[in-house]
Amino acid sequence: MKYYYFTFITAVFLAFAADSTAQDYRSSIRSWNEGRLTWDDFRQESFHADSIASAIYWSFETFPVKKRYGNLTVSKLESHLLMDKTLSWVRPDCMTGHYLKYPQIIFDIAELYRRKFQSEIDRTPNLYRQLFSFYDNACDKSIEEFKFLSDSGDNTEQISIYERKINKELENSAAADNIPKFSCRDFGASFNAGVNCEVFYGNAGKLFSPATLFNLGTSLSYKESFFDVEMLMGGGKVRNTFTANDYTWDKGDGYSHLNISLQYTYALFDNDNWKIGPFIGIGGLVHSCNKTEEEREDENIDNTIGQYNAMAGVNISWKIRRRLSLVYGFPDSKGNYMENMLRFKIYAARSQFCPDFAGYSINFSLTFSVFARLLK
């Protein structure tokens, strides 16, 4: 019993200690976005040299965020300028409004370089490490120059000059919440799945009811050109009795439909919400009459008819959601761009199963598509 009691007390103590540490850490960090500095953000320490009134310790920190802009979700790193209040200090005899301007200008200079750093990594995330080092060093250099010219805060003229200059630069580089500028590589790929309905006309329409089909496909793209491979599987009913290849298809029998096609689409219109373009294609179509148990035993029965069919129509895609994912620190990759789309397709196809059963079909399909490209 004593062992369990000791374990319980230890666990409670560790949990309390961890929570206290987390609270101390959060309370010691202050963001530039919280507003102007006050002396409450500094520790009062009287043992420093009389030539220095205060010191501020800061750092750039980045955090993963997801932001939504209409139908676009951006996954990226967002930088913040943070002050460490446990290390920053002021001499009690220097806690005046004049001396507070000195650490505030240092903090503002660092914020100005943070914005430059954020703008650069949004455009070139693959150079994250190099950019962090460059802007961190450039910021240190600028602050070092300010400390020298302002005589560590005692030169009021330089303090006023820097205050006006940095405030103007901050106003001109206001931190706007914008979509990072990006461009995609020429090649892309997608996966598509959905349903299709094929309605026959002519002699084929007299023999076959409309086919209800499941479609599955993939595509490769180059710029505005899309090359699709699509497979349709499904079936329907025989409308009227007929004979083909010495086999009689009886009215009311079910038939199976299989179509594998190659298609080419050119996107004439492509914006943040829609992608529209004409397409053409060619495929192989096979109809098989569903066999009875007795017929399955006879291997000589040829209950299939097939054809090569040509098709043409229009492809309309509605972009439900887009995703931009930036990848940081990898020289060969900036990330990827994805689109989740509903694709509505309407097209006509020539359906000539054999000379006696020529006809056309009108096709309607609705598919869900995931399309992706790498960033360049």
XYZ file of C-alpha atoms in Angstrom:
376
model
C 0.000 0.000 0.000
C 2.861 2.389 0.826
C 4.348 1.749 -2.618
C 1.121 2.725 -4.406
C 0.725 5.785 -2.176
C 4.273 6.895 -2.954
C 3.726 6.362 -6.711
C 0.533 8.427 -6.644
C 2.185 11.320 -4.791
C 5.148 11.240 -7.202
C 2.887 11.328 -10.270
C 0.908 14.270 -8.878
C 4.123 16.140 -8.104
C 5.560 15.570 -11.591
C 2.321 16.645 -13.257
C 2.225 19.798 -11.141
C 5.879 20.534 -11.883
C 5.357 20.074 -15.646
C 2.301 22.312 -15.584
C 4.132 24.964 -13.562
C 7.066 24.889 -15.988
C 4.735 25.305 -18.961
C 2.964 28.233 -17.266
C 6.299 29.888 -16.393
C 7.471 29.496 -19.984
C 4.288 30.960 -21.458
C 4.301 33.875 -19.044
C 7.956 34.652 -19.849
C 7.372 34.999 -23.599
C 5.970 38.167 -25.144
C 5.110 38.646 -28.824
C 5.707 41.837 -30.792
C 2.043 41.650 -31.827
C 0.964 42.304 -28.219
C 1.671 46.011 -28.639
C 4.188 48.518 -27.324
C 6.623 47.523 -24.609
C 6.173 48.580 -21.005
C 8.612 48.357 -18.138
C 6.497 45.549 -16.733
C 7.968 43.385 -19.514
C 11.457 43.727 -18.003
C 13.151 42.464 -14.869
C 14.506 45.170 -12.593
C 18.213 44.564 -12.036
C 20.490 47.125 -10.371
C 23.858 45.355 -10.714
C 24.569 46.316 -14.344
C 27.020 48.968 -15.526
C 25.828 52.573 -15.397
C 26.562 52.974 -19.124
C 23.719 50.631 -20.103
C 20.142 51.328 -19.044
C 18.411 48.175 -20.330
C 18.728 45.072 -22.503
C 16.135 43.160 -24.503
C 16.438 39.531 -25.608
C 14.412 38.400 -28.589
C 14.260 35.583 -31.178
C 12.525 34.559 -34.392
C 10.321 31.503 -33.868
C 8.301 29.623 -36.507
C 5.150 27.578 -35.946
C 3.175 25.338 -38.336
C -0.207 26.823 -39.238
C -3.110 26.117 -41.581
C -4.928 29.089 -43.045
C -8.058 29.156 -45.166
C -8.504 31.576 -48.069
C -11.818 30.763 -49.749
C -11.468 27.218 -51.084
C -7.668 27.246 -50.586
C -6.042 25.857 -47.431
C -2.397 26.803 -46.954
C -0.117 24.739 -44.711
C 3.014 26.690 -43.927
C 5.343 27.986 -41.248
C 4.447 31.328 -39.697
C 7.172 33.323 -37.976
C 6.765 35.402 -34.832
C 9.057 37.792 -33.004
C 9.198 36.828 -29.337
C 10.764 38.622 -26.386
C 12.149 36.665 -23.433
C 11.070 38.594 -20.339
C 13.161 36.464 -17.987
C 16.388 37.638 -19.665
C 15.408 41.209 -20.557
C 16.206 43.748 -17.835
C 16.216 47.444 -16.878
C 18.026 49.366 -14.170
C 15.425 50.735 -11.718
C 16.833 54.271 -11.966
C 16.288 54.269 -15.786
C 12.582 53.393 -15.900
C 11.474 56.488 -17.838
C 9.626 56.974 -21.097
C 12.790 58.182 -22.821
C 14.801 55.076 -21.971
C 11.899 52.806 -22.992
C 12.235 53.990 -26.598
C 15.638 52.308 -26.878
C 14.517 48.657 -26.411
C 11.318 49.408 -28.357
C 13.327 50.471 -31.429
C 15.473 47.337 -31.150
C 12.293 45.248 -30.971
C 10.850 47.099 -33.993
C 14.034 46.600 -36.037
C 13.821 42.871 -35.327
C 10.141 42.829 -36.383
C 11.047 44.550 -39.649
C 13.574 41.795 -40.455
C 11.105 39.106 -39.371
C 8.651 40.363 -41.984
C 11.343 40.265 -44.650
C 12.229 36.727 -43.558
C 8.551 35.633 -43.701
C 8.089 37.111 -47.160
C 11.159 35.252 -48.439
C 10.317 31.828 -46.973
C 6.784 32.079 -48.376
C 8.307 32.388 -51.854
C 11.289 30.074 -51.454
C 10.649 27.643 -48.575
C 13.408 25.331 -49.807
C 15.951 28.003 -48.731
C 14.615 28.181 -45.176
C 17.925 27.568 -43.379
C 19.896 29.982 -45.539
C 17.241 32.698 -45.207
C 16.982 32.303 -41.443
C 20.738 32.662 -41.065
C 20.885 35.630 -43.460
C 18.102 37.681 -41.856
C 19.161 36.808 -38.315
C 22.687 38.055 -39.038
C 21.433 41.097 -40.972
C 19.158 41.999 -38.068
C 22.008 41.686 -35.558
C 24.153 43.934 -37.753
C 21.444 46.598 -38.017
C 20.823 46.557 -34.261
C 24.563 46.755 -33.580
C 24.744 49.871 -35.772
C 21.764 51.415 -33.950
C 23.322 50.725 -30.544
C 26.548 52.429 -31.643
C 24.908 55.510 -33.193
C 22.479 55.970 -30.301
C 25.210 55.481 -27.688
C 23.144 52.653 -26.128
C 20.119 54.940 -25.871
C 21.724 58.117 -24.546
C 21.814 59.975 -27.890
C 18.298 61.417 -28.041
C 18.752 62.806 -31.564
C 19.584 59.394 -33.009
C 16.748 57.815 -31.029
C 14.298 60.250 -32.673
C 15.767 59.656 -36.153
C 15.573 55.877 -35.821
C 12.091 56.008 -34.312
C 10.692 57.884 -37.318
C 12.623 55.764 -39.807
C 11.666 52.355 -38.388
C 8.020 53.302 -37.825
C 7.747 54.403 -41.463
C 9.320 51.162 -42.703
C 6.960 49.116 -40.535
C 3.984 50.993 -41.977
C 5.214 50.369 -45.530
C 5.703 46.658 -44.837
C 2.489 46.089 -42.897
C 2.188 42.374 -42.158
C -0.694 41.433 -44.447
C -2.213 37.963 -44.284
C -1.765 37.132 -47.959
C -1.666 33.889 -49.897
C 1.981 32.977 -50.553
C 2.928 33.433 -54.179
C 3.547 30.082 -55.801
C 3.842 28.413 -59.183
C 3.501 24.758 -60.137
C 5.654 22.514 -62.249
C 4.395 21.586 -65.704
C 3.680 17.932 -64.905
C 0.876 16.701 -62.667
C -1.219 13.624 -61.930
C -4.712 12.791 -60.707
C -6.900 9.913 -59.583
C -10.589 9.804 -60.520
C -13.555 7.703 -59.393
C -17.296 8.102 -59.936
C -20.423 7.016 -61.812
C -21.472 7.133 -65.450
C -24.667 6.724 -67.439
C -24.649 5.755 -71.137
C -27.849 6.142 -73.178
C -27.859 4.388 -76.584
C -29.559 5.643 -79.752
C -30.149 4.135 -83.205
C -30.112 0.328 -83.548
C -28.036 0.043 -80.388
C -30.752 1.969 -78.511
C -33.366 -0.554 -79.643
C -31.336 -3.422 -78.227
C -29.816 -2.098 -75.005
C -31.252 -0.133 -72.112
C -29.095 2.678 -70.660
C -26.008 1.366 -68.873
C -25.263 2.336 -65.286
C -21.513 2.292 -64.801
C -18.778 2.782 -62.263
C -15.727 4.596 -63.612
C -12.175 4.546 -62.379
C -9.249 6.340 -63.941
C -6.036 8.246 -63.691
C -4.501 11.055 -65.668
C -1.190 12.726 -66.367
C -0.990 16.389 -67.261
C 1.440 18.715 -68.936
C 0.595 22.395 -68.561
C -3.028 22.689 -69.834
C -3.087 19.238 -71.460
C -4.540 16.227 -69.626
C -4.186 12.611 -70.740
C -6.697 10.247 -69.094
C -6.967 6.477 -68.929
C -10.493 5.506 -67.862
C -12.234 2.200 -67.252
C -16.034 1.864 -67.147
C -17.732 -1.170 -65.624
C -21.449 -1.829 -65.231
C -24.396 -3.002 -67.250
C -28.092 -2.918 -68.099
C -30.882 -4.950 -69.737
C -31.495 -6.311 -73.255
C -34.557 -4.524 -74.678
C -35.325 -6.783 -77.638
C -34.257 -10.317 -78.584
C -31.501 -10.510 -81.199
C -28.790 -12.872 -82.399
C -25.094 -12.117 -82.724
C -22.209 -14.558 -83.280
C -24.688 -17.448 -83.322
C -25.815 -16.609 -79.823
C -29.305 -15.324 -78.998
C -29.613 -12.435 -76.573
C -33.096 -12.738 -75.060
C -35.214 -9.773 -74.080
C -34.882 -9.065 -70.362
C -31.426 -10.631 -70.046
C -28.841 -8.612 -68.235
C -25.677 -7.529 -69.983
C -22.266 -6.505 -68.684
C -20.484 -3.450 -70.053
C -16.715 -2.874 -70.080
C -15.051 0.103 -71.710
C -11.402 1.146 -71.514
C -10.591 4.463 -73.147
C -7.801 6.976 -73.706
C -8.862 10.626 -73.560
C -7.246 13.990 -74.144
C -8.545 17.206 -72.545
C -7.302 20.737 -73.084
C -8.180 23.177 -70.273
C -9.346 26.325 -72.047
C -10.487 27.912 -68.760
C -8.824 27.366 -65.397
C -9.235 29.601 -62.335
C -9.527 29.149 -58.560
C -12.974 27.534 -58.816
C -13.460 25.988 -62.266
C -11.565 24.052 -64.901
C -13.337 23.637 -68.258
C -12.163 22.175 -71.529
C -13.151 20.021 -74.539
C -11.929 16.464 -74.844
C -11.696 13.644 -77.393
C -11.018 9.952 -76.883
C -10.946 6.458 -78.277
C -11.659 3.178 -76.516
C -12.607 -0.436 -76.702
C -16.161 -1.421 -75.740
C -17.359 -4.950 -74.962
C -20.887 -6.125 -74.121
C -21.329 -9.605 -72.629
C -24.659 -11.289 -72.092
C -24.899 -12.625 -68.545
C -24.732 -16.430 -68.742
C -26.948 -18.956 -67.067
C -25.408 -21.782 -65.076
C -25.850 -24.187 -68.007
C -24.245 -21.752 -70.430
C -21.182 -21.330 -68.229
C -20.497 -25.035 -68.739
C -20.372 -24.603 -72.533
C -17.037 -22.985 -73.406
C -17.955 -22.675 -77.080
C -20.618 -20.034 -76.503
C -19.545 -16.609 -77.778
C -21.897 -14.228 -75.990
C -19.836 -11.053 -76.454
C -19.920 -8.260 -78.981
C -17.344 -5.488 -79.093
C -16.123 -2.445 -80.928
C -13.720 0.431 -80.988
C -15.558 3.621 -80.198
C -14.691 7.288 -80.601
C -15.938 10.016 -78.273
C -15.960 13.798 -77.945
C -17.410 16.148 -75.371
C -16.706 18.690 -72.643
C -15.166 18.299 -69.210
C -16.314 20.651 -66.409
C -14.544 20.488 -63.039
C -15.641 22.327 -59.898
C -12.794 22.787 -57.428
C -14.259 21.972 -54.034
C -11.053 22.464 -52.110
C -7.493 23.378 -52.940
C -4.455 22.739 -50.770
C -1.054 24.411 -50.812
C 1.562 22.683 -48.648
C 4.949 24.357 -48.335
C 7.967 22.196 -47.473
C 10.864 23.930 -45.754
C 14.577 23.294 -45.870
C 14.715 20.776 -48.734
C 16.696 22.149 -51.713
C 14.880 20.023 -54.307
C 11.315 20.598 -53.129
C 9.189 23.591 -52.194
C 6.032 21.583 -51.552
C 2.933 20.603 -53.484
C -0.412 21.891 -54.680
C -3.590 19.772 -54.744
C -7.137 20.156 -55.992
C -10.171 18.132 -54.913
C -12.718 18.391 -57.714
C -16.121 17.209 -58.831
C -15.885 16.533 -62.569
C -18.998 16.596 -64.707
C -18.519 15.221 -68.193
C -20.945 15.030 -71.076
C -19.971 13.489 -74.391
C -21.192 11.624 -77.438
C -19.734 8.267 -78.566
C -20.082 6.181 -81.700
C -21.392 2.732 -80.689
C -21.043 0.328 -83.592
C -20.967 -3.113 -82.007
C -21.214 -4.724 -85.443
C -22.633 -3.473 -88.781
C -26.199 -4.407 -87.882
C -26.170 -2.642 -84.524
C -24.673 0.759 -85.294
C -25.688 3.739 -83.206
C -24.626 6.553 -80.970
C -24.681 7.053 -77.232
C -24.867 10.098 -75.013
C -22.845 9.796 -71.832
C -23.013 11.623 -68.525
C -20.486 11.120 -65.746
C -19.850 12.564 -62.301
C -16.493 11.790 -60.717
C -14.456 12.862 -57.730
C -10.913 13.774 -58.686
C -7.733 14.443 -56.694
C -5.178 16.351 -58.747
C -1.650 17.233 -57.599
C 1.400 19.088 -58.853
C 4.764 19.852 -57.265
C 5.795 23.451 -56.761
C 8.704 24.947 -58.637
